[in-house]
CSV table of C-alpha atoms in Angstrom, one decimal:
chain,number,residue,atom,x,y,z
A,1,UNK,CA,100.5,100.8,104.8
A,2,UNK,CA,98.8,103.2,102.0
A,3,UNK,CA,100.7,104.4,99.2
A,4,UNK,CA,101.9,108.0,98.9
A,5,UNK,CA,99.3,108.5,96.0
A,6,UNK,CA,98.9,112.1,97.5
A,7,UNK,CA,96.9,113.7,100.5
A,8,UNK,CA,93.5,113.4,99.1
A,9,UNK,CA,93.8,109.9,98.5
A,10,UNK,CA,95.6,109.0,101.6
A,11,UNK,CA,93.0,110.7,103.6
A,12,UNK,CA,90.4,109.1,101.4
A,13,UNK,CA,92.6,105.2,102.5
A,14,UNK,CA,92.5,106.9,105.9
A,15,UNK,CA,88.9,107.6,106.6
A,16,UNK,CA,87.3,104.6,104.4
A,17,UNK,CA,89.2,102.4,107.1
A,18,UNK,CA,87.8,104.3,110.2
A,19,UNK,CA,91.3,105.8,111.0
A,20,UNK,CA,89.6,109.3,111.4
A,21,UNK,CA,92.6,110.5,114.0
A,22,UNK,CA,94.9,109.7,112.0
A,23,UNK,CA,93.1,111.2,108.5
A,24,UNK,CA,93.0,114.7,110.8
A,25,UNK,CA,96.7,114.6,111.7
A,26,UNK,CA,97.4,113.9,107.8
A,27,UNK,CA,95.4,117.1,107.0
A,28,UNK,CA,96.4,119.5,109.6
A,29,UNK,CA,100.0,119.3,109.0
A,30,UNK,CA,101.4,122.3,107.5
A,31,UNK,CA,100.6,122.4,104.1
A,32,UNK,CA,99.4,124.4,101.0
A,33,UNK,CA,96.0,125.9,101.8
A,34,UNK,CA,93.3,124.0,100.0
A,35,UNK,CA,89.2,124.4,99.8
A,36,UNK,CA,88.5,120.4,99.7
A,37,UNK,CA,90.8,119.9,102.5
A,38,UNK,CA,89.5,122.7,104.4
A,39,UNK,CA,86.3,121.3,103.6
A,40,UNK,CA,87.1,117.8,105.7
A,41,UNK,CA,88.3,119.5,108.4
A,42,UNK,CA,85.3,120.1,110.6
A,43,UNK,CA,83.9,116.6,109.6
A,44,UNK,CA,87.1,114.5,111.1
A,45,UNK,CA,87.2,117.0,113.7
A,46,UNK,CA,83.1,116.4,114.8
A,47,UNK,CA,84.1,112.5,114.4
A,48,UNK,CA,86.9,112.8,116.7
A,49,UNK,CA,84.9,114.6,118.8
A,50,UNK,CA,82.0,112.0,119.2
A,51,UNK,CA,84.1,109.6,120.4
A,52,UNK,CA,85.7,112.0,123.1
A,53,UNK,CA,82.1,111.9,124.3
A,54,UNK,CA,81.3,108.8,124.3
A,55,UNK,CA,84.7,107.4,125.4
A,56,UNK,CA,83.9,110.1,128.5
A,57,UNK,CA,80.7,108.8,129.5
A,58,UNK,CA,81.8,105.3,128.8
A,59,UNK,CA,84.2,106.0,131.7
A,60,UNK,CA,82.0,108.3,133.9
A,61,UNK,CA,80.8,107.7,137.7
A,62,UNK,CA,77.4,108.8,136.9
A,63,UNK,CA,76.8,103.9,136.1
A,64,UNK,CA,77.0,103.4,139.9
A,65,UNK,CA,77.6,100.1,140.8
A,66,UNK,CA,76.8,97.1,138.2
A,67,UNK,CA,74.8,94.1,138.0
A,68,UNK,CA,76.0,90.8,136.9
A,69,UNK,CA,79.5,88.8,137.8
A,70,UNK,CA,83.1,90.4,137.7
A,71,UNK,CA,84.7,88.5,134.9
A,72,UNK,CA,81.5,87.6,132.9
A,73,UNK,CA,78.9,89.9,132.2
A,74,UNK,CA,78.6,93.6,133.7
A,75,UNK,CA,75.9,95.7,133.0
A,76,UNK,CA,74.3,99.6,134.1
A,77,UNK,CA,71.5,101.7,134.2
A,78,UNK,CA,71.1,105.6,134.3
A,79,UNK,CA,68.7,107.5,133.4
A,80,UNK,CA,68.4,111.5,132.5
A,81,UNK,CA,65.2,113.2,132.1
A,82,UNK,CA,63.3,110.9,129.4
A,83,UNK,CA,66.3,109.4,128.0
A,84,UNK,CA,67.2,105.7,129.4
A,85,UNK,CA,71.4,104.9,129.3
A,86,UNK,CA,72.3,101.1,129.4
A,87,UNK,CA,75.9,99.8,129.5
A,88,UNK,CA,77.2,96.5,129.1
A,89,UNK,CA,81.0,95.1,129.6
A,90,UNK,CA,82.0,91.5,128.7
A,91,UNK,CA,85.3,89.6,128.1
A,92,UNK,CA,85.5,87.4,125.3
A,93,UNK,CA,88.1,84.3,124.2
A,94,UNK,CA,87.7,85.8,120.7
A,95,UNK,CA,89.8,87.8,118.5
A,96,UNK,CA,88.5,90.9,117.6
A,97,UNK,CA,87.2,90.4,114.1
A,98,UNK,CA,85.3,87.2,114.8
A,99,UNK,CA,83.4,90.2,117.4
A,100,UNK,CA,83.2,92.2,114.8
A,101,UNK,CA,82.0,90.3,112.1
A,102,UNK,CA,78.8,89.7,114.1
A,103,UNK,CA,78.1,93.4,115.1
A,104,UNK,CA,79.4,94.9,111.1
A,105,UNK,CA,77.1,92.4,109.2
A,106,UNK,CA,73.8,93.8,110.9
A,107,UNK,CA,71.2,91.6,109.1
A,108,UNK,CA,72.3,88.9,110.3
A,109,UNK,CA,71.9,89.2,113.5
A,110,UNK,CA,68.1,88.0,113.7
A,111,UNK,CA,70.0,84.6,112.9
A,112,UNK,CA,71.4,84.0,116.4
A,113,UNK,CA,69.1,86.7,118.6
A,114,UNK,CA,66.0,86.4,117.0
A,115,UNK,CA,64.2,86.5,120.2
A,116,UNK,CA,64.9,90.2,120.7
A,117,UNK,CA,65.3,91.4,116.9
A,118,UNK,CA,63.3,89.4,114.7
A,119,UNK,CA,63.8,91.6,111.6
A,120,UNK,CA,67.6,93.2,110.9
A,121,UNK,CA,67.9,95.6,107.9
A,122,UNK,CA,71.2,97.5,105.9
A,123,UNK,CA,69.7,100.1,104.3
A,124,UNK,CA,72.9,101.3,103.4
A,125,UNK,CA,76.7,100.8,103.2
A,126,UNK,CA,78.4,104.1,102.9
A,127,UNK,CA,81.8,102.6,103.0
A,128,UNK,CA,83.8,99.5,104.7
A,129,UNK,CA,83.5,101.2,108.2
A,130,UNK,CA,79.8,102.7,108.1
A,131,UNK,CA,75.8,101.5,107.6
A,132,UNK,CA,72.8,102.3,107.7
A,133,UNK,CA,70.9,99.8,109.6
A,134,UNK,CA,67.1,99.1,111.0
A,135,UNK,CA,65.6,96.2,113.0
A,136,UNK,CA,62.2,95.4,115.0
A,137,UNK,CA,62.5,95.0,118.1
A,138,UNK,CA,60.6,92.9,120.3
A,139,UNK,CA,59.3,94.0,123.8
A,140,UNK,CA,57.6,91.8,126.1
A,141,UNK,CA,53.6,92.1,126.9
A,142,UNK,CA,51.5,93.9,127.5
A,143,UNK,CA,54.1,96.1,124.9
A,144,UNK,CA,53.9,95.6,120.8
A,145,UNK,CA,57.2,95.7,118.9
A,146,UNK,CA,58.7,98.4,118.1
A,147,UNK,CA,61.6,99.7,115.0
A,148,UNK,CA,64.4,101.8,115.4
A,149,UNK,CA,67.3,103.2,112.7
A,150,UNK,CA,70.1,104.0,112.8
A,151,UNK,CA,73.7,104.9,111.5
A,152,UNK,CA,76.9,103.4,112.3
A,153,UNK,CA,80.2,104.2,111.9
A,154,UNK,CA,83.3,102.0,112.4
A,155,UNK,CA,86.6,103.8,113.6
A,156,UNK,CA,90.6,102.6,114.4
A,157,UNK,CA,92.3,103.9,117.3
A,158,UNK,CA,94.5,101.9,118.0
A,159,UNK,CA,97.4,104.4,117.0
A,160,UNK,CA,96.3,106.8,119.0
A,161,UNK,CA,94.2,105.2,121.6
A,162,UNK,CA,94.8,101.6,121.8
A,163,UNK,CA,90.7,100.3,121.0
A,164,UNK,CA,88.1,100.0,118.6
A,165,UNK,CA,85.1,102.1,118.3
A,166,UNK,CA,81.9,102.3,116.7
A,167,UNK,CA,79.4,104.9,117.0
A,168,UNK,CA,76.1,105.4,116.4
A,169,UNK,CA,72.9,106.6,117.1
A,170,UNK,CA,69.7,107.4,115.2
A,171,UNK,CA,69.3,110.5,112.5
A,172,UNK,CA,66.7,112.2,110.4
A,173,UNK,CA,68.4,110.7,107.4
A,174,UNK,CA,67.8,106.8,108.9
A,175,UNK,CA,64.4,107.5,109.9
A,176,UNK,CA,63.2,108.7,106.3
A,177,UNK,CA,64.4,105.6,104.8
A,178,UNK,CA,62.7,103.8,107.3
A,179,UNK,CA,62.1,100.8,105.2
A,180,UNK,CA,58.5,99.7,104.3
A,181,UNK,CA,58.3,96.5,106.3
A,182,UNK,CA,59.1,98.3,109.3
A,183,UNK,CA,56.9,101.9,108.7
A,184,UNK,CA,54.0,100.8,110.8
A,185,UNK,CA,55.7,100.3,113.9
A,186,UNK,CA,56.4,103.0,116.2
A,187,UNK,CA,59.5,103.8,117.1
A,188,UNK,CA,62.2,104.9,119.2
A,189,UNK,CA,65.2,106.3,119.0
A,190,UNK,CA,69.0,105.7,120.2
A,191,UNK,CA,70.7,109.0,121.4
A,192,UNK,CA,74.3,109.9,121.6
A,193,UNK,CA,76.1,108.9,123.1
A,194,UNK,CA,75.8,105.5,122.0
A,195,UNK,CA,78.9,102.5,121.0
A,196,UNK,CA,81.3,100.4,121.5
A,197,UNK,CA,84.6,100.3,122.6
A,198,UNK,CA,87.2,96.9,121.7
A,199,UNK,CA,90.3,96.4,123.3
A,200,UNK,CA,92.3,93.6,121.6
A,201,UNK,CA,94.2,91.6,124.4
A,202,UNK,CA,96.6,88.8,123.6
A,203,UNK,CA,96.7,85.4,125.9
A,204,UNK,CA,100.5,85.6,125.2
A,205,UNK,CA,103.2,86.8,127.8
A,206,UNK,CA,106.2,88.6,127.3
A,207,UNK,CA,108.4,86.5,128.9
A,208,UNK,CA,107.5,83.7,126.5
A,209,UNK,CA,110.5,83.5,124.6
A,210,UNK,CA,110.5,83.1,120.8
A,211,UNK,CA,106.1,83.6,121.2
A,212,UNK,CA,104.2,85.8,118.6
A,213,UNK,CA,101.8,87.6,120.8
A,214,UNK,CA,97.8,87.2,118.3
A,215,UNK,CA,95.0,89.2,119.6
A,216,UNK,CA,93.1,86.5,120.5
A,217,UNK,CA,91.0,87.9,123.4
A,218,UNK,CA,89.0,91.5,123.5
A,219,UNK,CA,87.3,93.3,126.0
A,220,UNK,CA,84.1,95.0,124.9
A,221,UNK,CA,82.2,97.8,126.7
A,222,UNK,CA,78.5,98.8,124.7
A,223,UNK,CA,76.4,102.0,125.7
A,224,UNK,CA,73.0,102.5,124.5
A,225,UNK,CA,71.4,105.7,125.2
A,226,UNK,CA,67.4,104.8,124.3
A,227,UNK,CA,64.7,107.5,123.4
A,228,UNK,CA,61.5,105.4,124.2
A,229,UNK,CA,59.2,108.3,122.3
A,230,UNK,CA,55.9,106.8,122.8
A,231,UNK,CA,56.8,103.3,124.7
A,232,UNK,CA,56.4,103.8,128.7
A,233,UNK,CA,59.1,102.5,131.1
A,234,UNK,CA,58.5,101.3,134.1
A,235,UNK,CA,61.3,99.9,136.6
A,236,UNK,CA,60.3,96.1,135.9
A,237,UNK,CA,61.4,96.7,132.1
A,238,UNK,CA,64.1,97.9,133.2
A,239,UNK,CA,64.9,95.3,135.5
A,240,UNK,CA,63.6,93.0,132.5
A,241,UNK,CA,66.5,94.3,130.2
A,242,UNK,CA,68.9,94.0,132.8
A,243,UNK,CA,68.4,90.4,134.5
A,244,UNK,CA,66.5,88.7,131.3
A,245,UNK,CA,67.5,90.5,128.2
A,246,UNK,CA,71.7,90.9,128.4
A,247,UNK,CA,72.5,87.7,130.0
A,248,UNK,CA,70.5,85.8,127.3
A,249,UNK,CA,72.4,87.8,124.2
A,250,UNK,CA,75.3,87.4,126.4
A,251,UNK,CA,75.2,83.9,126.4
A,252,UNK,CA,74.1,83.3,122.8
A,253,UNK,CA,76.8,85.9,121.5
A,254,UNK,CA,79.1,83.9,123.6
A,255,UNK,CA,77.9,80.9,121.4
A,256,UNK,CA,77.9,82.1,117.6
A,257,UNK,CA,81.2,84.3,118.1
A,258,UNK,CA,82.9,80.5,119.3
A,259,UNK,CA,82.7,79.2,116.4
A,260,UNK,CA,82.4,81.8,113.2
A,261,UNK,CA,80.3,79.6,110.1
A,262,UNK,CA,77.9,79.7,108.0
A,263,UNK,CA,76.8,83.4,106.3
A,264,UNK,CA,78.9,85.4,108.8
A,265,UNK,CA,82.0,82.9,108.0
A,266,UNK,CA,81.3,84.2,103.7
A,267,UNK,CA,80.5,87.5,105.0
A,268,UNK,CA,84.1,87.6,106.6
A,269,UNK,CA,85.8,86.1,103.6
A,270,UNK,CA,83.6,88.6,101.1
A,271,UNK,CA,84.3,91.6,102.7
A,272,UNK,CA,88.0,90.2,104.0
A,273,UNK,CA,89.6,94.0,102.5
A,274,UNK,CA,87.7,95.5,105.7
A,275,UNK,CA,88.8,92.3,108.2
A,276,UNK,CA,92.1,90.9,107.1
A,277,UNK,CA,94.2,94.3,107.9
A,278,UNK,CA,92.0,94.9,110.8
A,279,UNK,CA,92.7,92.1,112.6
A,280,UNK,CA,96.5,92.2,111.6
A,281,UNK,CA,96.3,95.9,113.2
A,282,UNK,CA,94.9,94.1,116.5
A,283,UNK,CA,97.8,91.7,116.2
A,284,UNK,CA,100.7,94.3,115.4
A,285,UNK,CA,99.2,96.5,118.5
A,286,UNK,CA,99.0,93.7,121.9
A,287,UNK,CA,102.9,93.3,120.3
A,288,UNK,CA,104.0,96.6,120.4
A,289,UNK,CA,102.3,96.7,124.0
A,290,UNK,CA,103.9,93.2,125.3
A,291,UNK,CA,107.2,94.4,123.7
A,292,UNK,CA,106.8,98.1,125.2
A,293,UNK,CA,105.2,97.1,128.3
A,294,UNK,CA,106.5,93.8,129.8
A,295,UNK,CA,106.3,94.5,133.0
A,296,UNK,CA,102.6,94.9,132.2
A,297,UNK,CA,102.3,91.7,130.4
A,298,UNK,CA,99.8,90.6,132.4
A,299,UNK,CA,97.6,94.0,132.3
A,300,UNK,CA,98.3,94.0,128.9
A,301,UNK,CA,97.3,90.6,128.0
A,302,UNK,CA,93.8,90.1,130.7
A,303,UNK,CA,94.1,93.2,133.1
A,304,UNK,CA,93.0,96.3,133.8
A,305,UNK,CA,93.2,98.2,130.2
A,306,UNK,CA,97.0,99.7,129.7
A,307,UNK,CA,96.0,101.5,126.7
A,308,UNK,CA,97.5,104.8,126.7
A,309,UNK,CA,97.1,107.5,123.7
A,310,UNK,CA,101.0,109.1,122.9
A,311,UNK,CA,101.6,111.8,125.2
A,312,UNK,CA,100.5,115.1,124.0
A,313,UNK,CA,99.0,113.7,120.7
A,314,UNK,CA,95.5,114.8,120.9
A,315,UNK,CA,95.8,117.8,122.7
A,316,UNK,CA,98.2,118.4,119.4
A,317,UNK,CA,94.7,118.4,117.5
A,318,UNK,CA,92.9,120.3,120.2
A,319,UNK,CA,91.7,117.7,121.8
A,320,UNK,CA,91.5,116.4,125.0
A,321,UNK,CA,90.7,112.6,124.6
A,322,UNK,CA,91.9,110.3,127.5
A,323,UNK,CA,92.6,106.5,127.6
A,324,UNK,CA,89.9,104.2,128.3
A,325,UNK,CA,89.3,103.8,132.7
A,326,UNK,CA,89.5,100.4,133.9
A,327,UNK,CA,85.6,99.4,134.0
A,328,UNK,CA,85.5,98.3,137.2
A,329,UNK,CA,87.3,101.6,138.6
A,330,UNK,CA,83.8,103.4,138.3
A,331,UNK,CA,82.1,101.2,140.4
A,332,UNK,CA,84.5,101.5,143.6
């Protein structure tokens, strides 16, 4: 996919597209040491370790039993000291890129979820797959709205892990950059591990002769750690988030991803250097899975995740990243 223009340029291209695992592997190949090469290793390694923690937290048994309906929206909550963790799992009958454009174009969120996010601002876009953003978050009476600022980065780990991922958290840099129009609000913070895992799926069957599978479905797991700061969090507020806000957002999300139009369609075209190649990689991924495991075609299309990292791949990099556990396995 990338021209052979030297190690530095290759790694830059990989990082720009969120392929940090591949970039890390490229840097760790036997080669003449260089200061630039050595300086990149800790940063990339830290990002892979952050993903490892995120996936492990998503699949942890700490979540217990979910609320919701299997096949629709499932939500979980647990608290550790004063930090509240929320998790949601959904399946959408749309290509992963139609979901990703909703997530990436953060400042457009109020156009469909203005009730809960009255204002959303992108403060900086360091790369195609990363941004620094802020938002105003609505809260029910008697509480006042809060602000939040965070850094987010997307990762393409399709080759190694079979998923796309997003990692986000409030950072000191994001807080210092809080927009003036939100600065008067008391703030909350997103704490790690927080993020999203997107598993490309296909409705095609490996047994269909001549069929060329596309990634026309996706399975999403989302987790958020919330430090409420000065906000009291009574049990009724947690129940409100899980029973009222989460189903409302799910319903509105299903509507907006069903037909990407308006400014979302414009942004998708403008940022085609991201969505085009990444969508093609999702298609290639499901095609490889169906071709390699025809007996598991049903699982690849809609059942339990059959995504597995290459044997020994992460171990060779010094990490123990595991394949995603089916969401229902953690609830047994």
